mmCIF file of C-alpha atoms in Angstrom:
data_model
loop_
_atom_site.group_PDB
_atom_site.id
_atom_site.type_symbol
_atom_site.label_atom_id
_atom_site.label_comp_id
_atom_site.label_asym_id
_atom_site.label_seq_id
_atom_site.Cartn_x
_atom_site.Cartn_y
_atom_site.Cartn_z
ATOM 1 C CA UNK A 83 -49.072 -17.850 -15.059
ATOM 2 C CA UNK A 84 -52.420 -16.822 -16.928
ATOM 3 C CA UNK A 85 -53.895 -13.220 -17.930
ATOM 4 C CA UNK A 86 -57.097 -12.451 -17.220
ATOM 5 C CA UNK A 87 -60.382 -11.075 -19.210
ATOM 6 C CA UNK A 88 -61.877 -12.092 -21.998
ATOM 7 C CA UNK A 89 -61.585 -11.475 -25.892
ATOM 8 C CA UNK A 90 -65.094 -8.993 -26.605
ATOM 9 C CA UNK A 91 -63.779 -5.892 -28.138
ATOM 10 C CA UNK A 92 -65.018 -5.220 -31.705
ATOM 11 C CA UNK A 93 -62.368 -5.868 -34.130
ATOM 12 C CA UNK A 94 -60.735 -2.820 -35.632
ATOM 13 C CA UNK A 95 -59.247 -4.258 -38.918
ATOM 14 C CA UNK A 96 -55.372 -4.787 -39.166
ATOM 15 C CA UNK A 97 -52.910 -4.114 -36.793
ATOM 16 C CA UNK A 98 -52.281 -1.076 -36.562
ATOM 17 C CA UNK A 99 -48.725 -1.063 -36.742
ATOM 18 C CA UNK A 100 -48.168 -3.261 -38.912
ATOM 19 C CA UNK A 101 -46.628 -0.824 -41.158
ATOM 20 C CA UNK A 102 -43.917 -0.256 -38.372
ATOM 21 C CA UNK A 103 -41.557 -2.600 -41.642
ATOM 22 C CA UNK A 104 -39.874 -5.547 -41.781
ATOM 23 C CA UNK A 105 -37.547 -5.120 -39.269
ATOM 24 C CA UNK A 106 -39.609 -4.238 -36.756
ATOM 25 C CA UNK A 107 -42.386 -7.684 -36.763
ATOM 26 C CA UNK A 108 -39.133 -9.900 -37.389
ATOM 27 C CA UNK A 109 -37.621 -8.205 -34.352
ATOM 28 C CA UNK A 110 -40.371 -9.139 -32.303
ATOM 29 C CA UNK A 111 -40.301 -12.576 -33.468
ATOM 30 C CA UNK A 112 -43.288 -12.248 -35.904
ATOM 31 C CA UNK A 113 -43.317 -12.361 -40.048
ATOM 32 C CA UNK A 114 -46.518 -12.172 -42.346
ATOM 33 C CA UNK A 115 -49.238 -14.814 -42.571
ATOM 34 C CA UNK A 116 -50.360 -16.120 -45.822
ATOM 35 C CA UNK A 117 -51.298 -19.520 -45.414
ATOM 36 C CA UNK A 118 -54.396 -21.179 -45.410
ATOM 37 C CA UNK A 119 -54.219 -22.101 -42.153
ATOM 38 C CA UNK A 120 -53.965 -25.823 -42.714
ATOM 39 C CA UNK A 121 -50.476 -27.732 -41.712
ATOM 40 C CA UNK A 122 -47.304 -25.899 -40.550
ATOM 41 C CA UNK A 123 -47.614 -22.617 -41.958
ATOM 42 C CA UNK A 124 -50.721 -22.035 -40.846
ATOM 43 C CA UNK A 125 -49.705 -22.312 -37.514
ATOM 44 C CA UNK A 126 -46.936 -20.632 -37.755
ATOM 45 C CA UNK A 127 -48.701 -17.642 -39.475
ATOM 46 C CA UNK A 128 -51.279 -17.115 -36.338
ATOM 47 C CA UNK A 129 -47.961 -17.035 -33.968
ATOM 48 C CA UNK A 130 -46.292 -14.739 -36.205
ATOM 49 C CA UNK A 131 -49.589 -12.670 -35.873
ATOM 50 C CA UNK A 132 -50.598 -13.308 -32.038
ATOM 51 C CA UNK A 133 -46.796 -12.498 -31.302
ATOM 52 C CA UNK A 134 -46.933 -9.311 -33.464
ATOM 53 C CA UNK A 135 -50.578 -8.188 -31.949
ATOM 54 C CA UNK A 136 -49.661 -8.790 -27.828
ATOM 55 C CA UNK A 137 -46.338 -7.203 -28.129
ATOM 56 C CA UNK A 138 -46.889 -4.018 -29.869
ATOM 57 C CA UNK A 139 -50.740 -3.446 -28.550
ATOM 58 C CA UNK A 140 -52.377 -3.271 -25.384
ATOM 59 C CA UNK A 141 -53.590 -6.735 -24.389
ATOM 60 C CA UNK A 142 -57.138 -5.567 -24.438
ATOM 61 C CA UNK A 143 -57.020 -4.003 -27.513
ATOM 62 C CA UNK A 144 -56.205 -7.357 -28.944
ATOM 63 C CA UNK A 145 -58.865 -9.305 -31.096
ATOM 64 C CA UNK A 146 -59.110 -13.229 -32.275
ATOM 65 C CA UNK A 147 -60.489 -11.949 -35.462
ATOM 66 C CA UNK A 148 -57.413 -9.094 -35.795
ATOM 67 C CA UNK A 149 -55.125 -12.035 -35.366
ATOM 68 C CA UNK A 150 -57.287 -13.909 -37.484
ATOM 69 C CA UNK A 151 -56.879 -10.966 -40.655
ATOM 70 C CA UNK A 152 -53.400 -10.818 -40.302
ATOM 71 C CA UNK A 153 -52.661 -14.686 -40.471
ATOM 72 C CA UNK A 154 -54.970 -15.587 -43.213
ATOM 73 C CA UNK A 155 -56.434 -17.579 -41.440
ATOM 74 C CA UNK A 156 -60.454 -18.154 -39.828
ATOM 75 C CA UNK A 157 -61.159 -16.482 -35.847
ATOM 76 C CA UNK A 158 -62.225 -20.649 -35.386
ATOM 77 C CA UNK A 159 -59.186 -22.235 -36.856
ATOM 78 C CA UNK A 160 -56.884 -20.376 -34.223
ATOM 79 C CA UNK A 161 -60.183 -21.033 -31.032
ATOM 80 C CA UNK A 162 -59.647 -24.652 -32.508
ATOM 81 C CA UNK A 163 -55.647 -24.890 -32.449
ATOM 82 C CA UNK A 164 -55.052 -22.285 -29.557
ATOM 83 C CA UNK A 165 -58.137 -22.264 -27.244
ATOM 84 C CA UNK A 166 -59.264 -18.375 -25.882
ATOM 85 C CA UNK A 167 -57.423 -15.360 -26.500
ATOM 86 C CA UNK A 168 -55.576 -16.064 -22.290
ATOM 87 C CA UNK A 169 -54.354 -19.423 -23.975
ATOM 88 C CA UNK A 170 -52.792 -18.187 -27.226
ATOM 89 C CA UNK A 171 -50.986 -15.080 -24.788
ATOM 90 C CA UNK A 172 -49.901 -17.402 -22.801
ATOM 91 C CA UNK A 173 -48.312 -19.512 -25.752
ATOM 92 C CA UNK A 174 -46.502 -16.466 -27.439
ATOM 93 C CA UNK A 175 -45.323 -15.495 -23.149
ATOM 94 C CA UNK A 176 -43.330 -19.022 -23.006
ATOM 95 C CA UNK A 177 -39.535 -18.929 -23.391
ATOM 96 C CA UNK A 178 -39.406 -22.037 -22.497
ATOM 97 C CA UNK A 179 -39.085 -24.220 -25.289
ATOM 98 C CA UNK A 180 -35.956 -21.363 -26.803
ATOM 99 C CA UNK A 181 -33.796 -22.117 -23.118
ATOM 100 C CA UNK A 182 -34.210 -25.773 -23.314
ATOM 101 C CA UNK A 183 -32.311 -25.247 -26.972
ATOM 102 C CA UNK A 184 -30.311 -22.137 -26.238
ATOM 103 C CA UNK A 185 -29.021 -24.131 -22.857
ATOM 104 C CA UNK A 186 -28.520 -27.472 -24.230
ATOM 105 C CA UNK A 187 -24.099 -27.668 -23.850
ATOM 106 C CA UNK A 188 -22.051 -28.152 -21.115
ATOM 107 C CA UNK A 189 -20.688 -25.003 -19.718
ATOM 108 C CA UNK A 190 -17.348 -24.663 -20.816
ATOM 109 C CA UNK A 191 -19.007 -24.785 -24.085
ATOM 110 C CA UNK A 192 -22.152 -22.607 -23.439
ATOM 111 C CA UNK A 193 -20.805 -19.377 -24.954
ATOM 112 C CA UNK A 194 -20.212 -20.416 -28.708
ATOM 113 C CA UNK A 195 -23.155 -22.683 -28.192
ATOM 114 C CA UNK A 196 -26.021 -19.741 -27.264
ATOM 115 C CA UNK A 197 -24.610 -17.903 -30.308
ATOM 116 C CA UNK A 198 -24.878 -20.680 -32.484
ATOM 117 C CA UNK A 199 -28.286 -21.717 -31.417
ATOM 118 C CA UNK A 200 -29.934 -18.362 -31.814
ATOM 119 C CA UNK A 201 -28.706 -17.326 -35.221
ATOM 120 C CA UNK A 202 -29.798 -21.228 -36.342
ATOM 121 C CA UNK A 203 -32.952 -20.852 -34.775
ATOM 122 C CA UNK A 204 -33.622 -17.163 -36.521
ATOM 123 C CA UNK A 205 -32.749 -18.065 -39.821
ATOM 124 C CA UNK A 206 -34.714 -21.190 -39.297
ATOM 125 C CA UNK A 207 -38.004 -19.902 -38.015
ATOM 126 C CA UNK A 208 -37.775 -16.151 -39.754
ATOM 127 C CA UNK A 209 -38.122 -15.344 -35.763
ATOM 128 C CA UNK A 210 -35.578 -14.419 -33.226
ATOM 129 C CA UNK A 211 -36.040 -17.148 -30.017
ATOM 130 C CA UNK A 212 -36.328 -14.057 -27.687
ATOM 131 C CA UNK A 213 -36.341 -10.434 -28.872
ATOM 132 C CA UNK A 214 -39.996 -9.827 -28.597
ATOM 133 C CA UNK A 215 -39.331 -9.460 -24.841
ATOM 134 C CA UNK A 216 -37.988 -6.274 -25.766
ATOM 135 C CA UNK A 217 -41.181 -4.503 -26.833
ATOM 136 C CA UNK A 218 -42.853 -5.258 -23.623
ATOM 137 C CA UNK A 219 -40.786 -2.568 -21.787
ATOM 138 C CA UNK A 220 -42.064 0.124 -20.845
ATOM 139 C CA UNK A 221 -45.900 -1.042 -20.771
ATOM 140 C CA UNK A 222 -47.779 -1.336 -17.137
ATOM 141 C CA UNK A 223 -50.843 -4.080 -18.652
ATOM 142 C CA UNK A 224 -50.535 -7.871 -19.678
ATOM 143 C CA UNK A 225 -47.660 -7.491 -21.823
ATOM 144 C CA UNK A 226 -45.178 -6.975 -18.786
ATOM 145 C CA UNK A 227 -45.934 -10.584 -17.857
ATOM 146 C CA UNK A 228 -43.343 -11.072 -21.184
ATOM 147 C CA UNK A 229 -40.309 -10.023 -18.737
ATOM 148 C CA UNK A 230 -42.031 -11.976 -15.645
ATOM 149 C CA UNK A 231 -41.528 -15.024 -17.816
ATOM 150 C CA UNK A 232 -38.251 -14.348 -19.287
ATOM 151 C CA UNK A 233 -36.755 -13.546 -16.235
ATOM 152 C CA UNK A 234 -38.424 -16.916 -15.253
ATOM 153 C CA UNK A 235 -37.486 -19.376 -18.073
ATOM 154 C CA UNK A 236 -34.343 -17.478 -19.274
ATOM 155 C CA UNK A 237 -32.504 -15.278 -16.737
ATOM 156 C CA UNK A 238 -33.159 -17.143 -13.298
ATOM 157 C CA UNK A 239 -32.780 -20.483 -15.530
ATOM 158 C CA UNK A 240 -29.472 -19.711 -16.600
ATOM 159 C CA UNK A 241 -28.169 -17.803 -12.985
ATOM 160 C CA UNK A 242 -28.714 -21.095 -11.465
ATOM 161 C CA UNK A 243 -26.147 -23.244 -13.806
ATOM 162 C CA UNK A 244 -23.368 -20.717 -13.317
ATOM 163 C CA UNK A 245 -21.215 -21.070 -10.569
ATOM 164 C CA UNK A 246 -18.907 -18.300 -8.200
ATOM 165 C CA UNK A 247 -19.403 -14.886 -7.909
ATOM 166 C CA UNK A 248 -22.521 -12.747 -9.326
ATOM 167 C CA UNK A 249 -23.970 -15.147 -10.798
ATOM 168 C CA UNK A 250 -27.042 -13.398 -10.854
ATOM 169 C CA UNK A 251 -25.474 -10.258 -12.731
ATOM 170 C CA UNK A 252 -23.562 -12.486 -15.333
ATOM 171 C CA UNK A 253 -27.015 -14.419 -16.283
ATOM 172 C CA UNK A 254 -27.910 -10.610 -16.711
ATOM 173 C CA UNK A 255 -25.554 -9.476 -18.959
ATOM 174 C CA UNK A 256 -25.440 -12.847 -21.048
ATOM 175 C CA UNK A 257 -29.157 -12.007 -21.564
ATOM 176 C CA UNK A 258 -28.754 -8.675 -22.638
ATOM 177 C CA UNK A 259 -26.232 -9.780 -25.024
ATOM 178 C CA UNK A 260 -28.231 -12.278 -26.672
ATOM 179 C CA UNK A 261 -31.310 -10.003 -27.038
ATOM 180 C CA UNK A 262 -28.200 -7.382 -28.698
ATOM 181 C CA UNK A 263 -27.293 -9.542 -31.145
ATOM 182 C CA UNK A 264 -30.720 -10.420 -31.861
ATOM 183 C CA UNK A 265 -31.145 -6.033 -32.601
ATOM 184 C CA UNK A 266 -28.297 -6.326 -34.693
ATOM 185 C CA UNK A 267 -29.206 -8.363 -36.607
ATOM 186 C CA UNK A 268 -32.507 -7.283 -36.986
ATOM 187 C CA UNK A 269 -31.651 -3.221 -37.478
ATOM 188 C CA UNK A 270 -28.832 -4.220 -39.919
ATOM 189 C CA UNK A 271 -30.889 -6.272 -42.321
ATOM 190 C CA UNK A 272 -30.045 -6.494 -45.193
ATOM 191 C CA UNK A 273 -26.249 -6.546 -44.004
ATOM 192 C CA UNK A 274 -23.161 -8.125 -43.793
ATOM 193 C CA UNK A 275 -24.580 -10.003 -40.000
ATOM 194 C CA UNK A 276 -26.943 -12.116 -42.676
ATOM 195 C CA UNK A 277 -24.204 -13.034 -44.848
ATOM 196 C CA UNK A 278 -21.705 -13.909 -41.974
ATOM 197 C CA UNK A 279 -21.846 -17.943 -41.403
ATOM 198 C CA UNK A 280 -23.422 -19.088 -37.774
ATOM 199 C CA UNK A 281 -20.147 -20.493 -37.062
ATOM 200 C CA UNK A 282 -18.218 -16.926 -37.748
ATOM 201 C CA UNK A 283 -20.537 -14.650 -35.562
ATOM 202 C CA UNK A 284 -19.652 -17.346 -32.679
ATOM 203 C CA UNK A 285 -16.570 -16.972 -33.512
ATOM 204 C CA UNK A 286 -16.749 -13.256 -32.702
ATOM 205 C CA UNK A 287 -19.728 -13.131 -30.162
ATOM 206 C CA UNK A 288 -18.850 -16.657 -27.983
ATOM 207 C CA UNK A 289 -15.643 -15.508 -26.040
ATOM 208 C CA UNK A 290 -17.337 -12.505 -24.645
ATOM 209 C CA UNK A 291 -20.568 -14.932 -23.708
ATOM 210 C CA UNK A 292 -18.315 -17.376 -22.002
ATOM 211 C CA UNK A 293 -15.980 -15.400 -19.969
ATOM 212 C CA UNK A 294 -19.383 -14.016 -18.377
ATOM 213 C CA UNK A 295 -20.261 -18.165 -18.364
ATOM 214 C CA UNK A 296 -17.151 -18.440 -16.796
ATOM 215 C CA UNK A 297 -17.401 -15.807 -14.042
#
């Protein structure tokens, strides 16, 4: 699944909400780039910044070189990593790599497990796996491909490992919860949700997951 057009707008300077705060770019799965753009960080600064530009601006509003200011990083460096401005959408679109992890357990396990996973992988990566989903609603251009491909990778991924009745529904509502305790997280930061362990918020969170697993 591609996007079409080409990057040729004039660059504008920074995003221009990128003083929406804190909560708001980690929510969508972004932080701040200050690298050099050379090894890890650096390419994890232009994702932080493509994934901040495409979901909270129109898609052809969106400039290499505005991704480029807010990574710290050279317009080439990310044409070199990423290819065109279609390519690097398409690489901040793909859920794919977040199921394979947030799916990896046998079902009868699958509930503590997709809790588990996605507070590791947030507190790992300074990025929840799939909350940036959530600020493509709403918007009729490119960014609605976001939910095409969620719905894709995640939702119809996860409907066809459950079994019995509405399975389509349940994959529904185990996505929504995710993406909820994603927000809560997010909104309630600093709070006690960053000082609970991984292990205690599936504690709390998993049995509600599984008996939708569960059916």
């Amino acid at each position: 699944m591609t996007v079409g057009g080409t990057d040729t707008g004039a660059d504008t300077g920074t995003d221009a909400d990128a003083g929406a705060g804190t909560d708001t770019a980690t929510a969508a799965g972004t932080g701040t780039g200050t690298g050099t753009g050379t090894g890890p960080s650096g390419r994890d600064a232009i994702l932080f910044a493509a994934r901040r530009a495409f979901t909270q601006r129109p898609y052809a509003e969106v400039t290499m070189r505005g991704i480029a200011a807010d990574a710290g990083v050279s317009a080439s460096l990310i044409v070199k990593r990423f290819g065109t401005k279609e390519q690097l959408f398409n690489k901040v679109a793909d859920f794919g790599a977040a199921a394979d992890t947030l799916f990896d357990a046998p079902l009868d396990e699958l509930g503590r497990h997709l809790v588990l996973t996605l507070v590791r992988s947030r507190r790992a990566q300074q990025a929840d796996p799939l909350l940036r989903v959530v600020f493509s609603l709403g918007n009729r251009d490119e960014r609605s491909l976001l939910k095409e491909r969620f719905r894709e990778q995640v939702t119809s991924r996860l409907a066809a490992r459950l079994t019995g009745e509405d399975h389509e529904l349940r994959a529904e509502l185990i996505a929504g919860q995710l993406l909820g305790i994603g927000a809560a997280l997010s909104l309630h930061r600093p709070g006690a949700g960053e000082l609970a362990t991984p292990e205690r918020l599936a504690e709390l969170c998993g049995p509600s997951l599984q008996r939708l697993i569960d059916g």
